[in-house]
């Protein structure tokens, strides 16, 4: 099984940005944690982070025919991007939306997710463990097929 872990703007600033909200774990340590988890489960994982909407769209398109699942934290683009929604719908790869913070308990604008309707599940507010839960959801789904 091949999974793409996609992160949007400012996720590269984890550990530095608003630690009270996002914690002190860095982006690098998030990658290492997810990589170790995938290794133990025999999953082939690829990571991609960008601060640019079009680059994220490109990466989703490139995953067509290659990835069996996507874990996406679109970050701020969650709340604005029809382009990411359309890209996920276009490739039709099972996708789980992840947010480190509990978006529904923050500002009103964070309650809106454009990508959600293209995702099989959403995990919010479980910190970086949410990425591991997302992988489990994709794995379970893959096993059933
Ligand atoms: C986030 C929540 C978003 O509202 C925010 O713009 C982010 C990170 C999260 O992981 O909690 O950048 O997606």
PDB file of C-alpha atoms and ligand atoms in Angstrom:
ATOM      1  CA  UNK A   1       0.000   0.000   0.000  1.00  0.00           C
ATOM      2  CA  UNK A   2       1.234   3.462  -0.907  1.00  0.00           C
ATOM      3  CA  UNK A   3       0.124   6.539   1.044  1.00  0.00           C
ATOM      4  CA  UNK A   4       0.792  10.186   0.319  1.00  0.00           C
ATOM      5  CA  UNK A   5       0.925  12.494   3.357  1.00  0.00           C
ATOM      6  CA  UNK A   6       0.198  16.000   2.193  1.00  0.00           C
ATOM      7  CA  UNK A   7       0.594  19.106   4.336  1.00  0.00           C
ATOM      8  CA  UNK A   8      -0.393  22.653   3.487  1.00  0.00           C
ATOM      9  CA  UNK A   9       0.883  26.098   4.431  1.00  0.00           C
ATOM     10  CA  UNK A  10       2.777  26.722   7.666  1.00  0.00           C
ATOM     11  CA  UNK A  11       2.830  23.066   8.691  1.00  0.00           C
ATOM     12  CA  UNK A  12       6.592  23.274   8.091  1.00  0.00           C
ATOM     13  CA  UNK A  13       6.593  25.746  11.023  1.00  0.00           C
ATOM     14  CA  UNK A  14       5.345  23.170  13.530  1.00  0.00           C
ATOM     15  CA  UNK A  15       7.181  23.463  16.822  1.00  0.00           C
ATOM     16  CA  UNK A  16       7.643  27.191  16.246  1.00  0.00           C
ATOM     17  CA  UNK A  17       4.152  28.375  15.305  1.00  0.00           C
ATOM     18  CA  UNK A  18       1.608  28.889  18.077  1.00  0.00           C
ATOM     19  CA  UNK A  19       2.854  26.038  20.300  1.00  0.00           C
ATOM     20  CA  UNK A  20      -0.131  26.440  22.623  1.00  0.00           C
ATOM     21  CA  UNK A  21      -2.349  25.373  19.738  1.00  0.00           C
ATOM     22  CA  UNK A  22      -0.135  23.085  17.654  1.00  0.00           C
ATOM     23  CA  UNK A  23       2.321  21.743  20.241  1.00  0.00           C
ATOM     24  CA  UNK A  24       6.104  21.687  20.227  1.00  0.00           C
ATOM     25  CA  UNK A  25       6.689  18.775  17.897  1.00  0.00           C
ATOM     26  CA  UNK A  26       8.498  19.862  14.723  1.00  0.00           C
ATOM     27  CA  UNK A  27       7.533  19.016  11.144  1.00  0.00           C
ATOM     28  CA  UNK A  28      10.630  16.819  10.935  1.00  0.00           C
ATOM     29  CA  UNK A  29       9.627  14.855  14.011  1.00  0.00           C
ATOM     30  CA  UNK A  30       6.105  14.470  12.613  1.00  0.00           C
ATOM     31  CA  UNK A  31       7.599  12.970   9.460  1.00  0.00           C
ATOM     32  CA  UNK A  32       9.797  10.604  11.455  1.00  0.00           C
ATOM     33  CA  UNK A  33       6.876   9.492  13.611  1.00  0.00           C
ATOM     34  CA  UNK A  34       4.650   8.778  10.595  1.00  0.00           C
ATOM     35  CA  UNK A  35       7.506   7.128   8.690  1.00  0.00           C
ATOM     36  CA  UNK A  36       8.256   4.747  11.599  1.00  0.00           C
ATOM     37  CA  UNK A  37       4.566   3.932  11.942  1.00  0.00           C
ATOM     38  CA  UNK A  38       4.252   3.161   8.239  1.00  0.00           C
ATOM     39  CA  UNK A  39       7.431   1.089   8.235  1.00  0.00           C
ATOM     40  CA  UNK A  40       6.044  -1.102  11.016  1.00  0.00           C
ATOM     41  CA  UNK A  41       2.870  -1.620   8.975  1.00  0.00           C
ATOM     42  CA  UNK A  42       4.672  -2.236   5.713  1.00  0.00           C
ATOM     43  CA  UNK A  43       3.239   0.899   4.095  1.00  0.00           C
ATOM     44  CA  UNK A  44       5.140   2.824   1.459  1.00  0.00           C
ATOM     45  CA  UNK A  45       4.783   6.488   2.491  1.00  0.00           C
ATOM     46  CA  UNK A  46       5.643   9.724   0.704  1.00  0.00           C
ATOM     47  CA  UNK A  47       5.581  13.187   2.296  1.00  0.00           C
ATOM     48  CA  UNK A  48       4.944  16.509   0.640  1.00  0.00           C
ATOM     49  CA  UNK A  49       4.488  19.962   2.173  1.00  0.00           C
ATOM     50  CA  UNK A  50       3.896  23.205   0.367  1.00  0.00           C
ATOM     51  CA  UNK A  51       2.837  26.733   1.169  1.00  0.00           C
ATOM     52  CA  UNK A  52       1.389  27.049  -2.349  1.00  0.00           C
ATOM     53  CA  UNK A  53      -2.082  25.946  -3.343  1.00  0.00           C
ATOM     54  CA  UNK A  54      -1.168  25.106  -6.959  1.00  0.00           C
ATOM     55  CA  UNK A  55       1.755  22.931  -5.853  1.00  0.00           C
ATOM     56  CA  UNK A  56      -0.587  20.941  -3.640  1.00  0.00           C
ATOM     57  CA  UNK A  57      -3.012  20.557  -6.565  1.00  0.00           C
ATOM     58  CA  UNK A  58      -0.113  19.370  -8.758  1.00  0.00           C
ATOM     59  CA  UNK A  59       0.933  16.818  -6.148  1.00  0.00           C
ATOM     60  CA  UNK A  60      -2.614  15.442  -5.835  1.00  0.00           C
ATOM     61  CA  UNK A  61      -2.833  15.109  -9.618  1.00  0.00           C
ATOM     62  CA  UNK A  62       0.560  13.372  -9.755  1.00  0.00           C
ATOM     63  CA  UNK A  63      -0.630  10.810  -7.213  1.00  0.00           C
ATOM     64  CA  UNK A  64      -3.303   9.566  -9.639  1.00  0.00           C
ATOM     65  CA  UNK A  65      -2.637   5.896 -10.403  1.00  0.00           C
ATOM     66  CA  UNK A  66       0.206   5.831  -7.863  1.00  0.00           C
ATOM     67  CA  UNK A  67      -1.178   6.344  -4.352  1.00  0.00           C
ATOM     68  CA  UNK A  68      -3.731   4.068  -2.704  1.00  0.00           C
ATOM     69  CA  UNK A  69      -4.577   6.656  -0.083  1.00  0.00           C
ATOM     70  CA  UNK A  70      -3.967  10.281   0.866  1.00  0.00           C
ATOM     71  CA  UNK A  71      -3.681  11.843   4.312  1.00  0.00           C
ATOM     72  CA  UNK A  72      -4.147  15.570   3.929  1.00  0.00           C
ATOM     73  CA  UNK A  73      -3.835  18.470   6.315  1.00  0.00           C
ATOM     74  CA  UNK A  74      -4.651  21.333   3.948  1.00  0.00           C
ATOM     75  CA  UNK A  75      -4.057  23.809   6.828  1.00  0.00           C
ATOM     76  CA  UNK A  76      -5.484  27.252   5.963  1.00  0.00           C
ATOM     77  CA  UNK A  77      -6.522  26.037   2.485  1.00  0.00           C
ATOM     78  CA  UNK A  78      -9.032  23.773   4.242  1.00  0.00           C
ATOM     79  CA  UNK A  79     -11.207  26.814   4.700  1.00  0.00           C
ATOM     80  CA  UNK A  80     -10.769  28.398   1.274  1.00  0.00           C
ATOM     81  CA  UNK A  81      -9.798  25.996  -1.459  1.00  0.00           C
ATOM     82  CA  UNK A  82     -12.240  24.736  -4.049  1.00  0.00           C
ATOM     83  CA  UNK A  83      -9.146  23.849  -6.128  1.00  0.00           C
ATOM     84  CA  UNK A  84      -7.991  21.258  -3.578  1.00  0.00           C
ATOM     85  CA  UNK A  85     -11.518  19.866  -3.309  1.00  0.00           C
ATOM     86  CA  UNK A  86     -11.744  19.515  -7.079  1.00  0.00           C
ATOM     87  CA  UNK A  87      -8.289  17.900  -7.302  1.00  0.00           C
ATOM     88  CA  UNK A  88      -9.235  15.296  -4.665  1.00  0.00           C
ATOM     89  CA  UNK A  89     -12.492  14.603  -6.471  1.00  0.00           C
ATOM     90  CA  UNK A  90     -10.651  14.345  -9.784  1.00  0.00           C
ATOM     91  CA  UNK A  91      -8.231  11.630  -8.632  1.00  0.00           C
ATOM     92  CA  UNK A  92     -10.829   9.890  -6.464  1.00  0.00           C
ATOM     93  CA  UNK A  93      -8.216   8.384  -4.125  1.00  0.00           C
ATOM     94  CA  UNK A  94      -9.489   7.542  -0.609  1.00  0.00           C
ATOM     95  CA  UNK A  95      -8.482  10.556   1.483  1.00  0.00           C
ATOM     96  CA  UNK A  96      -8.559  11.354   5.189  1.00  0.00           C
ATOM     97  CA  UNK A  97      -8.552  14.986   6.351  1.00  0.00           C
ATOM     98  CA  UNK A  98      -6.436  15.686   9.439  1.00  0.00           C
ATOM     99  CA  UNK A  99      -6.176  18.733  11.676  1.00  0.00           C
ATOM    100  CA  UNK A 100      -3.790  18.903  14.591  1.00  0.00           C
ATOM    101  CA  UNK A 101      -5.999  21.363  16.467  1.00  0.00           C
ATOM    102  CA  UNK A 102      -9.729  21.004  17.098  1.00  0.00           C
ATOM    103  CA  UNK A 103     -10.907  23.242  14.266  1.00  0.00           C
ATOM    104  CA  UNK A 104     -14.568  23.129  15.298  1.00  0.00           C
ATOM    105  CA  UNK A 105     -13.751  24.687  18.657  1.00  0.00           C
ATOM    106  CA  UNK A 106     -11.810  27.651  17.250  1.00  0.00           C
ATOM    107  CA  UNK A 107     -12.847  30.656  15.131  1.00  0.00           C
ATOM    108  CA  UNK A 108     -16.054  30.267  13.117  1.00  0.00           C
ATOM    109  CA  UNK A 109     -14.208  30.402   9.791  1.00  0.00           C
ATOM    110  CA  UNK A 110     -12.307  27.239  10.730  1.00  0.00           C
ATOM    111  CA  UNK A 111     -15.571  25.263  10.908  1.00  0.00           C
ATOM    112  CA  UNK A 112     -15.830  25.383   7.141  1.00  0.00           C
ATOM    113  CA  UNK A 113     -13.929  22.709   5.236  1.00  0.00           C
ATOM    114  CA  UNK A 114     -14.079  22.705   1.465  1.00  0.00           C
ATOM    115  CA  UNK A 115     -12.140  19.447   1.164  1.00  0.00           C
ATOM    116  CA  UNK A 116     -14.297  17.499   3.627  1.00  0.00           C
ATOM    117  CA  UNK A 117     -16.848  16.359   1.070  1.00  0.00           C
ATOM    118  CA  UNK A 118     -14.067  14.595  -0.876  1.00  0.00           C
ATOM    119  CA  UNK A 119     -12.775  12.771   2.234  1.00  0.00           C
ATOM    120  CA  UNK A 120     -13.823   9.455   3.768  1.00  0.00           C
ATOM    121  CA  UNK A 121     -13.107  10.738   7.314  1.00  0.00           C
ATOM    122  CA  UNK A 122     -11.912  13.751   9.281  1.00  0.00           C
ATOM    123  CA  UNK A 123      -9.713  13.684  12.382  1.00  0.00           C
ATOM    124  CA  UNK A 124      -9.419  16.907  14.298  1.00  0.00           C
ATOM    125  CA  UNK A 125      -7.869  17.841  17.613  1.00  0.00           C
ATOM    126  CA  UNK A 126      -5.814  14.696  18.244  1.00  0.00           C
ATOM    127  CA  UNK A 127      -2.480  16.413  17.698  1.00  0.00           C
ATOM    128  CA  UNK A 128      -0.029  14.704  15.392  1.00  0.00           C
ATOM    129  CA  UNK A 129      -1.407  11.288  16.454  1.00  0.00           C
ATOM    130  CA  UNK A 130      -4.278  12.165  14.128  1.00  0.00           C
ATOM    131  CA  UNK A 131      -1.992  11.352  11.184  1.00  0.00           C
ATOM    132  CA  UNK A 132      -1.491   7.824  12.535  1.00  0.00           C
ATOM    133  CA  UNK A 133      -5.233   7.391  13.018  1.00  0.00           C
ATOM    134  CA  UNK A 134      -5.758   8.522   9.430  1.00  0.00           C
ATOM    135  CA  UNK A 135      -3.292   5.892   8.225  1.00  0.00           C
ATOM    136  CA  UNK A 136      -5.157   3.227  10.194  1.00  0.00           C
ATOM    137  CA  UNK A 137      -8.429   4.265   8.542  1.00  0.00           C
ATOM    138  CA  UNK A 138      -6.865   3.978   5.084  1.00  0.00           C
ATOM    139  CA  UNK A 139      -5.224   0.684   5.973  1.00  0.00           C
ATOM    140  CA  UNK A 140      -8.490  -0.801   7.224  1.00  0.00           C
ATOM    141  CA  UNK A 141     -10.258   0.336   4.096  1.00  0.00           C
ATOM    142  CA  UNK A 142      -7.517  -1.175   1.933  1.00  0.00           C
ATOM    143  CA  UNK A 143      -7.796  -4.498   3.791  1.00  0.00           C
ATOM    144  CA  UNK A 144     -11.505  -4.667   3.066  1.00  0.00           C
ATOM    145  CA  UNK A 145     -11.015  -4.318  -0.670  1.00  0.00           C
TER     146      UNK A 145
HETATM  147  C1  LIG B   1      -4.843  23.232  10.927  1.00  0.00           C
HETATM  148  C2  LIG B   1      -6.034  24.114  11.290  1.00  0.00           C
HETATM  149  C3  LIG B   1      -6.202  25.223  10.283  1.00  0.00           C
HETATM  150  O1  LIG B   1      -7.311  26.016  10.625  1.00  0.00           O
HETATM  151  C4  LIG B   1      -4.973  26.095  10.257  1.00  0.00           C
HETATM  152  O2  LIG B   1      -5.095  27.088   9.263  1.00  0.00           O
HETATM  153  C5  LIG B   1      -3.707  25.332  10.114  1.00  0.00           C
HETATM  154  C6  LIG B   1      -3.570  24.030  10.762  1.00  0.00           C
HETATM  155  C7  LIG B   1      -4.567  22.149  11.993  1.00  0.00           C
HETATM  156  O3  LIG B   1      -3.804  21.239  11.699  1.00  0.00           O
HETATM  157  O4  LIG B   1      -5.084  22.236  13.113  1.00  0.00           O
HETATM  158  O5  LIG B   1      -2.743  25.816   9.543  1.00  0.00           O
HETATM  159  O6  LIG B   1      -5.137  22.552   9.718  1.00  0.00           O
END
